[in-house]
Tab-separated table of C-alpha atoms and ligand atoms in Angstrom:
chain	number	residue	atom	x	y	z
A	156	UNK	CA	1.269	57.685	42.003
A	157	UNK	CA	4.731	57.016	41.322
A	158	UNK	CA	5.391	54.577	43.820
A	159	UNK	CA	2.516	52.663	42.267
A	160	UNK	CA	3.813	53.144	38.850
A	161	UNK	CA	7.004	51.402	39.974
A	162	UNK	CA	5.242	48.313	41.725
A	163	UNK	CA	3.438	47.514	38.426
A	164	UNK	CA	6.673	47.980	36.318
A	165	UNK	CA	8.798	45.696	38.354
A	166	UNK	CA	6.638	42.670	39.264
A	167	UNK	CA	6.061	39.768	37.043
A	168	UNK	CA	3.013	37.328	37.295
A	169	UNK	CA	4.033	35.852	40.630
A	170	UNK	CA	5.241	38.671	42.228
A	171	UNK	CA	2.477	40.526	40.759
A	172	UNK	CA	0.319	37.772	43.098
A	173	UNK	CA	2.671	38.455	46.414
A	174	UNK	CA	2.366	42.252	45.675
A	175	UNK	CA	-1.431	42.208	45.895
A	176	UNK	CA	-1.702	38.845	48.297
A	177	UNK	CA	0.591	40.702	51.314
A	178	UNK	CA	-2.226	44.419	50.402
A	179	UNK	CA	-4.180	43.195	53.606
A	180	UNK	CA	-4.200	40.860	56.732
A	181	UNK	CA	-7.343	38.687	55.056
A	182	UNK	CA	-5.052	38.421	51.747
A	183	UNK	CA	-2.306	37.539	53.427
A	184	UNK	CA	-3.766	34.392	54.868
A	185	UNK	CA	-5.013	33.488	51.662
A	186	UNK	CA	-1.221	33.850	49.847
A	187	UNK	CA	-1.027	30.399	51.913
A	188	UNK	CA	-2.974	28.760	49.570
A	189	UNK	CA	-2.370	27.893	45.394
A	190	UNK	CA	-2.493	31.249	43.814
A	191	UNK	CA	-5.936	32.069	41.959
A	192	UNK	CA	-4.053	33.738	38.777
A	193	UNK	CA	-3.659	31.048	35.895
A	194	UNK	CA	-1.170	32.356	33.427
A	195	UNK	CA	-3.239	33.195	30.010
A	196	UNK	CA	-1.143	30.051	27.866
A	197	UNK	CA	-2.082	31.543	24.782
A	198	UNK	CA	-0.067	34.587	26.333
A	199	UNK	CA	2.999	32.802	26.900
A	200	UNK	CA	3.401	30.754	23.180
A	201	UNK	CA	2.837	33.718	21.786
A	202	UNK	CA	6.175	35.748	23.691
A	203	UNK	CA	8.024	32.537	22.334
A	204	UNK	CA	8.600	34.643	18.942
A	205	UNK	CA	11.041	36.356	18.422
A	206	UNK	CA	11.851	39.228	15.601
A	207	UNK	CA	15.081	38.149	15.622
A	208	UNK	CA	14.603	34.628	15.051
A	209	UNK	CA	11.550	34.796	12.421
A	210	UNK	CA	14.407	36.959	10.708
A	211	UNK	CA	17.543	34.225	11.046
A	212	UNK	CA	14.970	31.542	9.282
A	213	UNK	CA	14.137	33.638	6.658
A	214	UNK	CA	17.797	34.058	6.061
A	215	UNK	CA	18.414	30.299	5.903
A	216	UNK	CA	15.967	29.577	3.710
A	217	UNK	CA	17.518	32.511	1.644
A	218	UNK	CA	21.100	30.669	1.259
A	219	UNK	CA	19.168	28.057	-1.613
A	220	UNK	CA	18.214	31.313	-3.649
A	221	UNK	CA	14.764	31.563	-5.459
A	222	UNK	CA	14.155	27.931	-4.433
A	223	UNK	CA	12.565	26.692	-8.242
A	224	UNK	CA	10.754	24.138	-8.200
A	225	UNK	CA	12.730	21.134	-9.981
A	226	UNK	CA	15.763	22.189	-8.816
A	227	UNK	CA	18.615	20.652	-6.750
A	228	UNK	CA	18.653	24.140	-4.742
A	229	UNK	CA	14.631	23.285	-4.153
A	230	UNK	CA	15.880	20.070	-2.922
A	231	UNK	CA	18.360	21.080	-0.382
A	232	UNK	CA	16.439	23.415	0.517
A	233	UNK	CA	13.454	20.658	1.662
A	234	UNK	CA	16.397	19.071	3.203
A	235	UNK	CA	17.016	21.750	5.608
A	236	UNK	CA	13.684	22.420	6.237
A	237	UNK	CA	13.449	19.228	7.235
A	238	UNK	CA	16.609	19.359	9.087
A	239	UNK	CA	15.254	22.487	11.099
A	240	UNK	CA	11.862	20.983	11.743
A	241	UNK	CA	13.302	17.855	13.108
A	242	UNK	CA	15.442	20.102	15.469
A	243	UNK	CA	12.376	21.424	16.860
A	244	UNK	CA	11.000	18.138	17.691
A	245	UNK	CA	8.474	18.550	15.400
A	246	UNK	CA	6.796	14.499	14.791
A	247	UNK	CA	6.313	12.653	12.396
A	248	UNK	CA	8.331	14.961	9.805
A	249	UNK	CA	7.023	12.743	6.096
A	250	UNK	CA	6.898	14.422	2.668
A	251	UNK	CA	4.168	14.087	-0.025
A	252	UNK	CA	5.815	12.343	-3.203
A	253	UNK	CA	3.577	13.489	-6.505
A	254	UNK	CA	5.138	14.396	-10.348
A	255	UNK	CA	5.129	17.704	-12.022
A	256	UNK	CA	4.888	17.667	-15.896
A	257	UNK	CA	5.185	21.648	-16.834
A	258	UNK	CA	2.527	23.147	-18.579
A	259	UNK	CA	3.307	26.156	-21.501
A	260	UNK	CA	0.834	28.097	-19.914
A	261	UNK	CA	1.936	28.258	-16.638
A	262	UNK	CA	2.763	31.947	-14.893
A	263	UNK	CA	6.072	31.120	-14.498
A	264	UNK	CA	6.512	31.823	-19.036
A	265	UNK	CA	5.261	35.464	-18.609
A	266	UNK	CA	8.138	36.775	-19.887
A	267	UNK	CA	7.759	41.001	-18.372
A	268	UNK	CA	9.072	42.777	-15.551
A	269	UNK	CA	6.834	45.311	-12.898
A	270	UNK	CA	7.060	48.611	-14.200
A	271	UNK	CA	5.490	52.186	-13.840
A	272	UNK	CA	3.937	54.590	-14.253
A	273	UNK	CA	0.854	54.203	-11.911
A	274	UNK	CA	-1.696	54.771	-14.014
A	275	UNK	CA	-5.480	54.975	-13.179
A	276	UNK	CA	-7.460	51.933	-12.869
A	277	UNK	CA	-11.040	51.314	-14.918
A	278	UNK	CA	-13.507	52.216	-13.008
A	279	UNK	CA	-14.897	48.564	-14.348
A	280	UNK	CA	-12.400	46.364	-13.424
A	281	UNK	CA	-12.500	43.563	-11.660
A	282	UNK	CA	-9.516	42.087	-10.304
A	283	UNK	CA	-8.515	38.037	-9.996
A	284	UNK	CA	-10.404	36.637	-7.000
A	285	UNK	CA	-13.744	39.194	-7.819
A	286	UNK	CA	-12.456	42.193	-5.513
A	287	UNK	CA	-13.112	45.950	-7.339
A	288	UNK	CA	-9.298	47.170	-7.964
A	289	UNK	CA	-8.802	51.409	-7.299
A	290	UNK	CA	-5.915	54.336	-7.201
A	291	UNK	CA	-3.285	54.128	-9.371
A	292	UNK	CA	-1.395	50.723	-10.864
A	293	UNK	CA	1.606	49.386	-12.456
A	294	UNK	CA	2.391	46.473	-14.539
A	295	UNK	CA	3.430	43.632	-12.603
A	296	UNK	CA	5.058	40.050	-14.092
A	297	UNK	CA	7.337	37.427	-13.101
A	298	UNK	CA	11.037	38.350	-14.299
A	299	UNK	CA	12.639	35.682	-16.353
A	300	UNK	CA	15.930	37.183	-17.029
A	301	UNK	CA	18.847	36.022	-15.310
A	302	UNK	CA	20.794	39.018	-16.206
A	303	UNK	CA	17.944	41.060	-14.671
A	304	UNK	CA	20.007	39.805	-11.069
A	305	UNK	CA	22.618	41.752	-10.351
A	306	UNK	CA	24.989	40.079	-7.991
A	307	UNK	CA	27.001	37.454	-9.820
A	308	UNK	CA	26.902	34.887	-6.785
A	309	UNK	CA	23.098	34.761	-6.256
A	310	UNK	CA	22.824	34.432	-10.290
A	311	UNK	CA	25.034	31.556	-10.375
A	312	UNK	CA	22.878	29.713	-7.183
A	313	UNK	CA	19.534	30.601	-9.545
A	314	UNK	CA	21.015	29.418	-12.989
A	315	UNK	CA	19.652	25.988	-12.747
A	316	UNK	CA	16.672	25.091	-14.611
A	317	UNK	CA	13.830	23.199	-13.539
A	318	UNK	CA	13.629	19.797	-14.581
A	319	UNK	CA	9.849	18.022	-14.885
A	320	UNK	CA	9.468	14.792	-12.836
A	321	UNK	CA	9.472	13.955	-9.254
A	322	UNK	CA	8.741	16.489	-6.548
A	323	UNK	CA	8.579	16.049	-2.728
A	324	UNK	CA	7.481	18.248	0.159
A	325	UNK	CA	7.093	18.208	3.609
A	326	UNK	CA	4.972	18.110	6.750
A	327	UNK	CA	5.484	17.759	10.327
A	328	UNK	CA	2.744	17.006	12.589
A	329	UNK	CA	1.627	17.345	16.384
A	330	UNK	CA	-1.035	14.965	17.299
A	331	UNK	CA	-3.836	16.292	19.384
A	332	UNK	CA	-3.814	14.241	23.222
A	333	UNK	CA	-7.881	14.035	23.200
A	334	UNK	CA	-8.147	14.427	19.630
A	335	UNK	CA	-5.486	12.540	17.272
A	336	UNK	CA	-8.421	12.559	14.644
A	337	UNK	CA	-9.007	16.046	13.943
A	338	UNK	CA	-6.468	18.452	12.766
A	339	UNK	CA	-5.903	22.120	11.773
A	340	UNK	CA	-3.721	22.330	8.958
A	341	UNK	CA	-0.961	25.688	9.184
A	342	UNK	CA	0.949	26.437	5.700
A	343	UNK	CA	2.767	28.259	3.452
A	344	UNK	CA	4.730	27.252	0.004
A	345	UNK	CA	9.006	27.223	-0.064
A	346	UNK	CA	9.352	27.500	-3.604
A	347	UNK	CA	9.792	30.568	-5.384
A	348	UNK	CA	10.720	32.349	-8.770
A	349	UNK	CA	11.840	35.743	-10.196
A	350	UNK	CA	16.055	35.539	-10.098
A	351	UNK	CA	16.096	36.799	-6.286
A	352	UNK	CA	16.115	34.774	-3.095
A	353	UNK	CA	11.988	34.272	-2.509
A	354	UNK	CA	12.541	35.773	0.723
A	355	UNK	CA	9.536	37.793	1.251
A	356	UNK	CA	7.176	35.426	-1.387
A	357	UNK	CA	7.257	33.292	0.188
A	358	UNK	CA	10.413	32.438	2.628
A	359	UNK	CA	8.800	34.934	4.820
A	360	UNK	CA	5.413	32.334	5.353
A	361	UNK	CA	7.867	29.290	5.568
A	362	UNK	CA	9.872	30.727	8.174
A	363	UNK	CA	6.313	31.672	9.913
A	364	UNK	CA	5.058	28.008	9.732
A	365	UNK	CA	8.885	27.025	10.947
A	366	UNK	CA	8.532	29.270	13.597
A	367	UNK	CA	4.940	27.887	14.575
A	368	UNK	CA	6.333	24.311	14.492
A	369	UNK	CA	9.260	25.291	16.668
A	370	UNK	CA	6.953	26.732	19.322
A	371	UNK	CA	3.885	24.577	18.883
A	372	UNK	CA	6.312	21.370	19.198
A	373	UNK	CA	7.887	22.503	22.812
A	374	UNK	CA	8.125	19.339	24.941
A	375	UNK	CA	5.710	21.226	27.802
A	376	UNK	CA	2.848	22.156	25.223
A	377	UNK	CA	-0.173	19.979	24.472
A	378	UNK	CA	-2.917	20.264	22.054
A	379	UNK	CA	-5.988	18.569	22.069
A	380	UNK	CA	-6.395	18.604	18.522
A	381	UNK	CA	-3.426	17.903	16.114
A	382	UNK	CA	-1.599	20.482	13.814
A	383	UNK	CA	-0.101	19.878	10.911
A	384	UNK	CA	2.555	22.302	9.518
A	385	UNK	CA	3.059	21.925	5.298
A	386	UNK	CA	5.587	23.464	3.375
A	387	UNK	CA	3.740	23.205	-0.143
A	388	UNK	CA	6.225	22.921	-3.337
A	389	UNK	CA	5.258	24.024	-6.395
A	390	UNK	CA	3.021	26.776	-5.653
A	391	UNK	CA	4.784	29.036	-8.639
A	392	UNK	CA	3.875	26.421	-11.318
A	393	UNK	CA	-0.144	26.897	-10.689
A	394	UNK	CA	-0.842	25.467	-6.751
A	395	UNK	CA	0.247	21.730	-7.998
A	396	UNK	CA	2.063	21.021	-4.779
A	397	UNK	CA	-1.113	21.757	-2.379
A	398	UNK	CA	-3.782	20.443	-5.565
A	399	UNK	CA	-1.744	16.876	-5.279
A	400	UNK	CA	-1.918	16.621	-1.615
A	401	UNK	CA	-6.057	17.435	-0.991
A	402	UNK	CA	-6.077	14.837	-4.415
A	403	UNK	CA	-3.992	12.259	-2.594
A	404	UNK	CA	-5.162	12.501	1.187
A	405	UNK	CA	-8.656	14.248	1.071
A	406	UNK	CA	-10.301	10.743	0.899
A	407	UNK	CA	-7.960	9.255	3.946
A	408	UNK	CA	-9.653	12.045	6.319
A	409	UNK	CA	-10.076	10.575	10.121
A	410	UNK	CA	-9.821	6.868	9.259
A	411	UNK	CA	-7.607	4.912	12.367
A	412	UNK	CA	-4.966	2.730	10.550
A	413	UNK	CA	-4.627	0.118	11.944
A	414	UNK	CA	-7.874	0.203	13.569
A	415	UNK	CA	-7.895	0.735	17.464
A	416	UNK	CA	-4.188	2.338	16.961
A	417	UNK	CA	-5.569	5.275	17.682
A	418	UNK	CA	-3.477	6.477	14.688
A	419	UNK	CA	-4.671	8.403	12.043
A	420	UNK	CA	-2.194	9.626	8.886
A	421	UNK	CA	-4.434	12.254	8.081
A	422	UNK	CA	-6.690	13.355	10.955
A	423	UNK	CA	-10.052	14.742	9.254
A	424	UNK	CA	-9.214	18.886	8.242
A	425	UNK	CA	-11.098	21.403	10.820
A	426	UNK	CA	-9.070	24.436	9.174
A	427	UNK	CA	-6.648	25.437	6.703
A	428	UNK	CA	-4.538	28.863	7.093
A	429	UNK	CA	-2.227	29.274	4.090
A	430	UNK	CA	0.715	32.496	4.526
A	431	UNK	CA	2.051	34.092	1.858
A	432	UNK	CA	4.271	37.319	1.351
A	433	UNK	CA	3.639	38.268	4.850
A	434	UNK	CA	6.873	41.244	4.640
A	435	UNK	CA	5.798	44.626	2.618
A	436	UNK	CA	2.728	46.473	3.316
A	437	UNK	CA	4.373	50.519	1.768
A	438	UNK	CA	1.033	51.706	-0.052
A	439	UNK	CA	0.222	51.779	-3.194
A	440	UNK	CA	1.928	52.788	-6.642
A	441	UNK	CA	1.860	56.298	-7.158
A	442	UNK	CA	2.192	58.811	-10.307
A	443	UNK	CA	5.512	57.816	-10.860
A	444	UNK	CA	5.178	53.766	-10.525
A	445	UNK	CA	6.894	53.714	-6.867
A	446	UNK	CA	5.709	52.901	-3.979
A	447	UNK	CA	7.231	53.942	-0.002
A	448	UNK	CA	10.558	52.750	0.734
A	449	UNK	CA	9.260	53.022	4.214
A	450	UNK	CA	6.810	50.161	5.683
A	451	UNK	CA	3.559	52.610	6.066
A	452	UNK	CA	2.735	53.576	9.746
A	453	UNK	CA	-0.944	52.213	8.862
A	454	UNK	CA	0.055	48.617	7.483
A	455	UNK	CA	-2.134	45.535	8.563
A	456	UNK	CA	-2.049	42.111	7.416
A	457	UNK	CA	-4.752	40.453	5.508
A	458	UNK	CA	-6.800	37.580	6.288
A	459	UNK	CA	-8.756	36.710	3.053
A	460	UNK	CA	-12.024	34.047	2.731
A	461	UNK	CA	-13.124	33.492	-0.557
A	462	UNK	CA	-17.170	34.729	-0.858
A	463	UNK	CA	-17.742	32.077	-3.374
A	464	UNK	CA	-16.728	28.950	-2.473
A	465	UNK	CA	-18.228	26.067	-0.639
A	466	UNK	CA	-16.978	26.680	2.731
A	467	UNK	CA	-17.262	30.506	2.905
A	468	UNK	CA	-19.116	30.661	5.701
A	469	UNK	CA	-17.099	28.299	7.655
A	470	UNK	CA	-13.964	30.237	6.559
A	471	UNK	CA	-15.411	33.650	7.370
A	472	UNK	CA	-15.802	32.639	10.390
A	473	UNK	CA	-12.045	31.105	10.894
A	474	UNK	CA	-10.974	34.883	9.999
A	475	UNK	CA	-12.374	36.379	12.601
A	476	UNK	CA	-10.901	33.628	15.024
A	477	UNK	CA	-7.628	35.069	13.392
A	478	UNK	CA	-8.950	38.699	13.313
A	479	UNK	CA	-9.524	38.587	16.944
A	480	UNK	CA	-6.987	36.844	17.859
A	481	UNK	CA	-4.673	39.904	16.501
A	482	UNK	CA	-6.296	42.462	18.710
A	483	UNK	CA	-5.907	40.317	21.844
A	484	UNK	CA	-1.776	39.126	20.962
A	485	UNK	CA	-0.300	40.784	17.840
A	486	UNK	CA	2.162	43.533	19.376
A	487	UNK	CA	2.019	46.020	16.690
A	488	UNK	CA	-0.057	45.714	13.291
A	489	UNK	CA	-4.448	45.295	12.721
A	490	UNK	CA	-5.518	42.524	10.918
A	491	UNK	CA	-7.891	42.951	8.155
A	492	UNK	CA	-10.626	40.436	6.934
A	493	UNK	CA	-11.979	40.386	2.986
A	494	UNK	CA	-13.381	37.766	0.808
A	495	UNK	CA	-11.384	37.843	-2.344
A	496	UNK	CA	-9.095	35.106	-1.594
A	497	UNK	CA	-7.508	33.378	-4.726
A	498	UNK	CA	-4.275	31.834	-5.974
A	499	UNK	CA	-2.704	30.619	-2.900
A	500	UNK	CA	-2.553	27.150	-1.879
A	501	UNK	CA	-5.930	27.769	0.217
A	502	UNK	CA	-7.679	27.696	-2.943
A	503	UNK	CA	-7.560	23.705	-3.380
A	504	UNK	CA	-9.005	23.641	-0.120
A	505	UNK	CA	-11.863	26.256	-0.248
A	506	UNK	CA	-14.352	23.365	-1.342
A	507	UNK	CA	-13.401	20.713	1.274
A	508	UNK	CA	-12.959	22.749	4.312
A	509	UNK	CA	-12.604	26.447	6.275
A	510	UNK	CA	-9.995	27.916	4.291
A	511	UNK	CA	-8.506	31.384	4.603
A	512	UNK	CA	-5.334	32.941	3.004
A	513	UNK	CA	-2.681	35.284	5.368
A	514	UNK	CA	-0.832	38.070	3.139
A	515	UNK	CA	0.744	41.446	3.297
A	516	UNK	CA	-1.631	42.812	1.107
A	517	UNK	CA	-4.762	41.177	-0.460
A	518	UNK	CA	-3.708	39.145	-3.571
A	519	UNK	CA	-6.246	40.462	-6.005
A	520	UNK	CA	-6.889	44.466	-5.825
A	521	UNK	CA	-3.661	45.043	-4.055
A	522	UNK	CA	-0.602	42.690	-5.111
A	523	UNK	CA	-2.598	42.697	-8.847
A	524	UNK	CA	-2.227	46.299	-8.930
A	525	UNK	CA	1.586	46.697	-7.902
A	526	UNK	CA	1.557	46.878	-4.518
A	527	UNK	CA	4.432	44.806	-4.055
A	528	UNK	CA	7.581	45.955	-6.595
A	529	UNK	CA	9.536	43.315	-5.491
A	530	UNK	CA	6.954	40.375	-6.019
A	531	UNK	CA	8.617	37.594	-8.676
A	532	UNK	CA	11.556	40.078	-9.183
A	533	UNK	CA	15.279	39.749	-8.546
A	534	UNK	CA	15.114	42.591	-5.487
A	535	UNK	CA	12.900	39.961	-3.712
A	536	UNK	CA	16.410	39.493	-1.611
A	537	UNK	CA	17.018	39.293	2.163
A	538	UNK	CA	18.673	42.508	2.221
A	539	UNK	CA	15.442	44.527	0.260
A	540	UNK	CA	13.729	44.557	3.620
A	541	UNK	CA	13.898	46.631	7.183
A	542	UNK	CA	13.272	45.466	10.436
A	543	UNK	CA	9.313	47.017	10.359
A	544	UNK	CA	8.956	44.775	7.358
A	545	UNK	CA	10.093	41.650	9.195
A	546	UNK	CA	8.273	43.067	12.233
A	547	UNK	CA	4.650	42.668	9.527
A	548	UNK	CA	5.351	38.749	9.373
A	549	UNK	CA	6.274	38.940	12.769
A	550	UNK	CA	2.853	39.981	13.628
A	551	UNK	CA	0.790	37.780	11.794
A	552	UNK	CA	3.152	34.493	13.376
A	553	UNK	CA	1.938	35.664	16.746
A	554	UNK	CA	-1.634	36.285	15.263
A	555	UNK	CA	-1.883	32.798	13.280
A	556	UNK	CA	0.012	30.711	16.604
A	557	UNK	CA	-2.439	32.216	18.781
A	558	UNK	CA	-5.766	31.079	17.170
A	559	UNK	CA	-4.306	27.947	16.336
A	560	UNK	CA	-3.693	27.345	19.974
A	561	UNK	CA	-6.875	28.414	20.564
A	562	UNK	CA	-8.554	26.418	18.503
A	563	UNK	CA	-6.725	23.208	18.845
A	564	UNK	CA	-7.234	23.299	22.631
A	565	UNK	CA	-3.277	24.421	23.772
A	566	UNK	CA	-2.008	23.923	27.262
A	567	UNK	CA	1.087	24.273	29.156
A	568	UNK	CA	2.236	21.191	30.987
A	569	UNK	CA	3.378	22.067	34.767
A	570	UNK	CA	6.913	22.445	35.073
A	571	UNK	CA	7.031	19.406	37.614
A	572	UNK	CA	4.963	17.309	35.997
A	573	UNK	CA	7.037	17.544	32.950
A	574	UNK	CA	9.345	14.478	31.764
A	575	UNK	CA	7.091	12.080	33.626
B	94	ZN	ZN1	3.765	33.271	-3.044
C-alpha cells in the first residue's frame, strides 16, 4: 500500500504514463509509441491562477482608490488597466467612448450608511430582482461622507468629485481561429463608490477578468471562438457604462468589415458573464447587525439568471455550464445557481443574449439584506479582507476561465509547433 501511495504522489502526467507503460512486457512495447493520455487543457489554464496573483491585481487597482466615475483617479486607473492588459498580450485593447450626464436620482445621492440591528424581515417582502428575502437584516446605503474614511491618505486620493461629460472604458479581445464571428463576452465594472478603495465591489471582478485575459491571451492557447474581456465604467451611476455599449454595438453583431477581411469589430454575442463582489461570503446579519469576521466554512459563489427576461432559458442554461464547470475545476468553494439576477451590468444584456451575473452572494435577498457590511462603505479597503476571502474570487476565476474555455473551443498549441 505504501509503496503505491508513493508512486502516485511523485509522478506527474508523463511519468505517470512511464510508471504504468513499463507495469508489463505488452505495455512496454507500446511506451514506443505517442502516449494515449492527452492532458485535460481545460485542466492546465485553469492551474495558471494563482491566489497570489488574483490578490497583487486587486491591489493595483486599489492604489486609484474608490475609482469614481468622472474622475482623474477613474482615468488612470483605465490607463493601467490598459497598461496591464496590453502586458498580457491581450489584442486589440480599444475603449468604448459614450457621455455621462448625472441624474439626481441616481444611487450614488443616497445619503445613509449600513447599520444594525438585524431585524426580522416581512414575511411579504420581496426583494429587488423578485427573490423572497428571510433571517434577520440591516440597513444598507452607499456612504457619502468623506470624513466617514478614516485614513487621511486614502481620503485625500477619494476627494475628487465627479465631473459629467466624457467617459471611456475598455476591452481587449481574442479572436476565435475557426470562429472570428462569434464571441463570448467575460466582464466586470472598475468603477466604484463609498470613500474606500472598491476593492472587493468590484476590483475583486476586474482583477478576475484581468486575470482571465492574462491566461486566456498566452501565446500557446487558441480559441475557436473569440472572447472579449470588458471592464464596464459607470456601473455605480445606474449600469450606463454596459447600457451605452449593447446601445452602440448591439446592431454591429457578426457583420465582416471590410467584407472578406474576415474581421469582425463585434463578433455576434453567444454569452455574457458579468462578476461582481466576488470576496465576502460570512453569513448573514445577526441580532446585533454583524455579521462573521470569518469567511463561513459553507460559502459558495453565486451564479444568478434572471427568470424573467427574454433569454432566461438560454442563460439558465449558461449557469449550469458555469455550475458544472465548478465541480469539475474550482479547488475549494460550490457554486450556486438562482434566477434573481438584477442590477449588474448583465442586466442590459438579459434581452439580447444568455446573460448570467457571478457574485459573492446573490444581489437581491442577500447583499439587499446586509450581507455584505462593507458594500459602498469606506472599510471596502484591501486590507478588510483574509486570504479565504481572496481564495472566494479565486474560485469563481477558475470556475468562469474554465467554461469559457469550454465553450469557446480552447486548445493548447504543442510546445514545438509554437512560434511557427
Ligand atoms: Zn458592484
Amino acid at each position: 500500500m505504501r509503496s503505491i501511495a508513493m508512486i502516485a504522489a511523485s509522478c506527474t502526467l508523463a511519468s505517470c504514463f512511464v510508471q504504468s507503460a513499463v507495469a508489463g512486457p505488452t505495455r512496454a512495447a507500446k511506451s514506443q509509441a505517442q502516449p494515449q493520455t492527452v492532458p485535460d487543457p481545460v485542466k492546465i489554464l485553469v492551474d495558471r491562477l494563482d491566489l497570489e496573483r488574483y490578490k497583487a491585481t486587486i491591489k493595483g487597482l486599489t492604489q486609484f482608490g474608490d475609482r469614481r466615475q468622472g474622475t482623474d483617479r477613474n482615468r488612470k486607473a483605465i490607463d493601467w488597466i490598459e497598461a496591464q492588459l496590453k502586458s498580457y498580450g491581450c489584442a486589440n485593447i480599444e475603449r468604448l467612448k459614450y457621455n455621462y450626464q448625472p441624474n439626481p436620482d441616481t444611487r450614488t445621492s443616497m445619503p445613509y450608511t449600513a447599520a444594525g440591528p438585524g431585524t426580522p424581515t416581512p414575511a411579504d417582502a420581496t426583494s429587488v430582482g423578485g427573490g423572497r428575502p428571510r433571517g434577520l437584516r440591516v440597513r444598507t446605503g452607499v456612504n457619502n461622507d468623506p470624513n466617514a474614511q478614516p485614513d487621511p491618505k486614502l481620503r485625500e486620493l477619494d476627494l475628487q468629485p465627479s465631473a459629467p461629460g466624457t467617459r471611456e472604458e475598455i476591452y481587449c479581445t481574442k479572436i476565435g481561429v475557426t470562429h472570428p464571428e462569434e464571441m463570448y463576452i467575460v466582464s466586470a465594472h472598475m468603477d466604484g463608490i463609498g470613500w474606500g478603495e472598491a476593492a472587493n465591489d468590484d476590483g475583486s471582478g476586474t482583477a478576475l477578468v484581468m486575470e482571465l485575459a492574462r491566461v486566456l491571451s498566452s501565446r500557446d492557447v487558441q480559441t475557436e471562438r473569440s472572447i472579449r474581456f470588458i471592464l464596464w465604467n459607470n456601473e455605480e451611476t445606474g449600469l450606463n457604462g454596459s447600457g451605452a455599449y449593447v446601445e452602440q454595438r448591439k446592431e454591429l453583431q457578426g457583420k465582416e468589415n471590410p467584407p472578406g477581411s474576415g474581421r469582425y469589430a463585434e463578433p455576434k454575442w453567444l454569452g455574457m458573464i458579468q462578476h461582481d463582489m466576488m470576496l465576502f461570503d460570512h453569513g448573514a446579519p445577526r441580532e446585533d447587525g454583524t455579521v462573521s469576521k470569518q469567511q463561513r466554512p459553507e460559502a459558495d459563489f453565486n451564479i444568478e439568471f434572471q427568470v424573467n427576461s427574454k433569454f432566461a432559458a438560454q442563460s439558465q442554461a449558461l449557469a449550469w455550464a458555469l455550475e458544472q464547470a465548478d465541480e469539475k475545476y474550482a479547488s475549494d468553494y460550490p457554486a450556486r445557481v438562482s434566477s434573481h439576477m438584477t442590477n449588474t451590468d448583465s442586466s442590459p444584456f438579459m434581452n439580447e443574449v444568455a446573460a448570467i451575473s457571478v457574485r459573492e452572494n446573490e444581489r437581491g435577498i442577500e447583499i439587499g439584506n446586509g450581507w455584505d457590511p462593507q458594500w459602498h462603505q469606506p472599510t471596502d479597503v484591501y486590507a478588510t479582507y483574509y486570504d479565504k476571502d481572496f481564495l472566494l474570487g479565486l474560485n469563481a476565476a477558475q470556475t468562469t476561465l474554465a467554461a469559457t474555455a469550454k465553450l469557446a473551443g480552447a486548445n493548447l498549441k504543442l510546445a514545438n509547433s509554437s512560434g511557427r
